[in-house]
């Protein structure tokens, strides 16, 4: 037995044992309760730092606790291996993307094993392997058959340097998110889409199933992203025969329209502005505006900009001529690409009108309180109220007007009721190499033809020239492009776009249940046993895209009869980031703490414990070298404590179930120590089952180790007998096991136990032993704390009242006043109301 804690030696020993004993493997077993815990699919960037390790440690703590609690635990991992970074790295280094990716996977896998994460490595997947992406293609074909996958001309953000389409979220101030100096262009190209909008209502309605287990913030972000709006579509005519349509949820404010605002990318702008003087100058302004960011976050916080087009439309309700402006906060892809500008009753419109001196027309007055005056307004009045200056609708409430005015618009054929969504169909085409090939061919005779299932996977060709310039790399590979039509046998060409990599991560957690199936994406019975995922862990940055896309895939699979549930994830946890020097750890910032370096210096158990102790798991953690050294000292103390007693304790017969480990009554010192032990066990157990406070769990274990260390003389005196001490140390070790599993298993063996703590049952805390014998209760008089008294735990109300009223401070504050009420919160508070 080593006299001092040697984490590297201990960790290597137990990792070998765990692998030899195949401890982390799981198979469906209907006789056992299951628990599926998962961290989000990692991208194999090659270098793992402690920011990554925090996420995986949280999941591993939960997985280990659940195993010890008797659950059949599935805890897998894989690699989100396709994507632009690998292709760009290949271009820079001259290394094929597969080689670069697999090298990174090997490095990351070694680090995960080094940290003792309890993954079932038999279930490992890599999305860049044909055995996986074959099923991406299979899902695409099922959607294509049902009209959920389709191709159309689309306006897209195009990075000329990446030579591919960018999502709106990837355009920052008009530049590519990957290349800060590259201006993004707007192009029209043929694109493949998935009809996610068919599921908009289902995605919205089923949020109710997630309320109990998902963060409120994430659900709010999803609701906003789906963006369901009920309102009206209204046509504003241009005198020469053209027209513009708007969607509005507030048709009751239409008499207050000061302008019509259109997107710089509105499809009718070209025709509407044709022949106007200054056309070239207008086109330049439009081009500049199109280059601005189209991210909603940027638009909502950015400067409002616009210009008058020189054209007017007619308000169909009032008959007034209304100027048409182009505004940078109106997006072509949302609604109709045109909106009413009602400054008095919309804050964004108010700010725009203030800047460009547009009139502010009040058409809604508050139902109560002083009337609004345009000259005295400092912000828009956006609430419902009573209509004024609104023709025949004056005097109606907003609620009445919404229904009445839509009916009038429908009757006069210039409007109709409509429900719109911010959610748009998912464009999945990417003009890059390192992704899943889209399984269709183009035939002159038969048009778009699906590749038969029997010919899947359509494999990515190897040794494709990657330059980062020009057309899609696959388009330059004649052997890949030229094929025959599966339908008629004529010459055909393959689709050369690849799929958005969010496809890969939208269903991967189902494949974990059956990773080697070559007949189907997965076995239905396996999925029925393991799903839904009991606990999913990942950053809040995935709140909309990944999590909405995965929910969409779940609903598609349900419709295909592959699964019998509507939501894939029961509970979601979004961990905080690890910061260093005030910024998120990042290679580009040069502030990473490498996981391997940290483990070599302190041991991986120290890293695990520190990331759990330094902050609550949902909050950001500021890395501190002093803090990591504190965690190392704690584990060293725990090692020395157990090692110092292991010689005399390991051979003791601990089959006796009494808390002292013998037939004699528990001594006062033993009771004190058992109380602290069971209070710690209770706290950790309740936290594991409820809201995770891993930081306070570690703090309580530190306190218990300190108390045990401080009582060495008591052990020597015989006031705490060896069997009682062994019971306490075993509970400590089992409680520590999910947090520092290598050290826990070593200490468990030192105490004379065989095997891993992972195979031992989680100990049950004793409510009687965990009770304090004496507690402090605050006493309030008329809402202010005036005294605190110490009383025996469990004291009845009558005796508690007597002791409170006999307290010297209480008597002094009451001073003869009449008591009208005494409120008691057992063992928490006594509140006296006196006159």
PDB file of N, CA and C in Angstrom, residues 161 176 182 215 291 306 378 397 452 506 515 571 584 629 640 730 747 752 760 764 779 806 818:
ATOM      1  N   UNK A 161     -15.651  32.371 -50.138  1.00  0.00           N
ATOM      2  CA  UNK A 161     -14.415  31.698 -49.734  1.00  0.00           C
ATOM      3  C   UNK A 161     -14.686  30.248 -49.340  1.00  0.00           C
ATOM      4  N   UNK A 176     -18.828  36.138 -43.272  1.00  0.00           N
ATOM      5  CA  UNK A 176     -18.854  34.718 -42.931  1.00  0.00           C
ATOM      6  C   UNK A 176     -18.331  34.523 -41.513  1.00  0.00           C
ATOM      7  N   UNK A 182     -14.527  38.120 -45.112  1.00  0.00           N
ATOM      8  CA  UNK A 182     -15.198  37.709 -46.350  1.00  0.00           C
ATOM      9  C   UNK A 182     -16.658  38.144 -46.331  1.00  0.00           C
ATOM     10  N   UNK A 215     -35.093  23.060 -19.295  1.00  0.00           N
ATOM     11  CA  UNK A 215     -34.969  24.434 -18.782  1.00  0.00           C
ATOM     12  C   UNK A 215     -35.987  25.364 -19.443  1.00  0.00           C
ATOM     13  N   UNK A 291     -26.012  43.007 -47.518  1.00  0.00           N
ATOM     14  CA  UNK A 291     -24.799  42.435 -46.949  1.00  0.00           C
ATOM     15  C   UNK A 291     -24.809  42.466 -45.425  1.00  0.00           C
ATOM     16  N   UNK A 306     -32.919  52.697 -43.143  1.00  0.00           N
ATOM     17  CA  UNK A 306     -33.843  52.542 -44.263  1.00  0.00           C
ATOM     18  C   UNK A 306     -33.792  53.725 -45.200  1.00  0.00           C
ATOM     19  N   UNK A 378     -42.931  59.075 -25.517  1.00  0.00           N
ATOM     20  CA  UNK A 378     -41.503  58.753 -25.523  1.00  0.00           C
ATOM     21  C   UNK A 378     -41.266  57.306 -25.942  1.00  0.00           C
ATOM     22  N   UNK A 397     -63.271  47.852 -29.076  1.00  0.00           N
ATOM     23  CA  UNK A 397     -62.063  47.410 -28.374  1.00  0.00           C
ATOM     24  C   UNK A 397     -61.151  46.721 -29.386  1.00  0.00           C
ATOM     25  N   UNK A 452     -32.106   3.668 -55.278  1.00  0.00           N
ATOM     26  CA  UNK A 452     -32.793   2.575 -54.563  1.00  0.00           C
ATOM     27  C   UNK A 452     -32.087   2.232 -53.253  1.00  0.00           C
ATOM     28  N   UNK A 506     -29.188  14.575 -35.664  1.00  0.00           N
ATOM     29  CA  UNK A 506     -30.624  14.649 -35.377  1.00  0.00           C
ATOM     30  C   UNK A 506     -31.225  13.311 -34.950  1.00  0.00           C
ATOM     31  N   UNK A 515     -26.047  -0.149 -32.735  1.00  0.00           N
ATOM     32  CA  UNK A 515     -25.077   0.535 -33.604  1.00  0.00           C
ATOM     33  C   UNK A 515     -24.540  -0.295 -34.766  1.00  0.00           C
ATOM     34  N   UNK A 571     -35.487  14.682 -20.027  1.00  0.00           N
ATOM     35  CA  UNK A 571     -34.882  15.752 -19.217  1.00  0.00           C
ATOM     36  C   UNK A 571     -33.658  16.303 -19.944  1.00  0.00           C
ATOM     37  N   UNK A 584     -14.360  32.282 -22.453  1.00  0.00           N
ATOM     38  CA  UNK A 584     -14.572  30.861 -22.687  1.00  0.00           C
ATOM     39  C   UNK A 584     -13.277  30.223 -23.180  1.00  0.00           C
ATOM     40  N   UNK A 629      -5.627  22.992  -7.028  1.00  0.00           N
ATOM     41  CA  UNK A 629      -4.726  22.496  -5.997  1.00  0.00           C
ATOM     42  C   UNK A 629      -5.491  22.158  -4.719  1.00  0.00           C
ATOM     43  N   UNK A 640      -5.076   9.518   2.612  1.00  0.00           N
ATOM     44  CA  UNK A 640      -4.307   9.297   3.834  1.00  0.00           C
ATOM     45  C   UNK A 640      -5.197   8.827   4.978  1.00  0.00           C
ATOM     46  N   UNK A 730     -16.670   3.446   4.687  1.00  0.00           N
ATOM     47  CA  UNK A 730     -17.261   2.825   3.503  1.00  0.00           C
ATOM     48  C   UNK A 730     -18.355   3.705   2.894  1.00  0.00           C
ATOM     49  N   UNK A 747      -9.716   2.952  -2.508  1.00  0.00           N
ATOM     50  CA  UNK A 747     -10.010   2.991  -1.080  1.00  0.00           C
ATOM     51  C   UNK A 747     -10.945   1.853  -0.686  1.00  0.00           C
ATOM     52  N   UNK A 752     -10.885  -3.721   2.326  1.00  0.00           N
ATOM     53  CA  UNK A 752     -11.142  -5.152   2.350  1.00  0.00           C
ATOM     54  C   UNK A 752     -12.273  -5.616   1.457  1.00  0.00           C
ATOM     55  N   UNK A 760     -21.264  -1.957  -6.189  1.00  0.00           N
ATOM     56  CA  UNK A 760     -21.830  -1.924  -4.844  1.00  0.00           C
ATOM     57  C   UNK A 760     -23.116  -1.102  -4.853  1.00  0.00           C
ATOM     58  N   UNK A 764     -28.079   3.604   1.770  1.00  0.00           N
ATOM     59  CA  UNK A 764     -29.305   4.308   2.162  1.00  0.00           C
ATOM     60  C   UNK A 764     -29.036   5.119   3.416  1.00  0.00           C
ATOM     61  N   UNK A 779     -36.721  33.378  15.992  1.00  0.00           N
ATOM     62  CA  UNK A 779     -38.021  33.834  16.483  1.00  0.00           C
ATOM     63  C   UNK A 779     -38.271  35.248  15.963  1.00  0.00           C
ATOM     64  N   UNK A 806     -40.575  32.024  27.187  1.00  0.00           N
ATOM     65  CA  UNK A 806     -39.705  32.162  28.355  1.00  0.00           C
ATOM     66  C   UNK A 806     -38.352  32.766  27.992  1.00  0.00           C
ATOM     67  N   UNK A 818     -50.072  42.318  23.887  1.00  0.00           N
ATOM     68  CA  UNK A 818     -50.960  41.164  23.692  1.00  0.00           C
ATOM     69  C   UNK A 818     -50.567  40.397  22.439  1.00  0.00           C
TER      70      UNK A 818
END
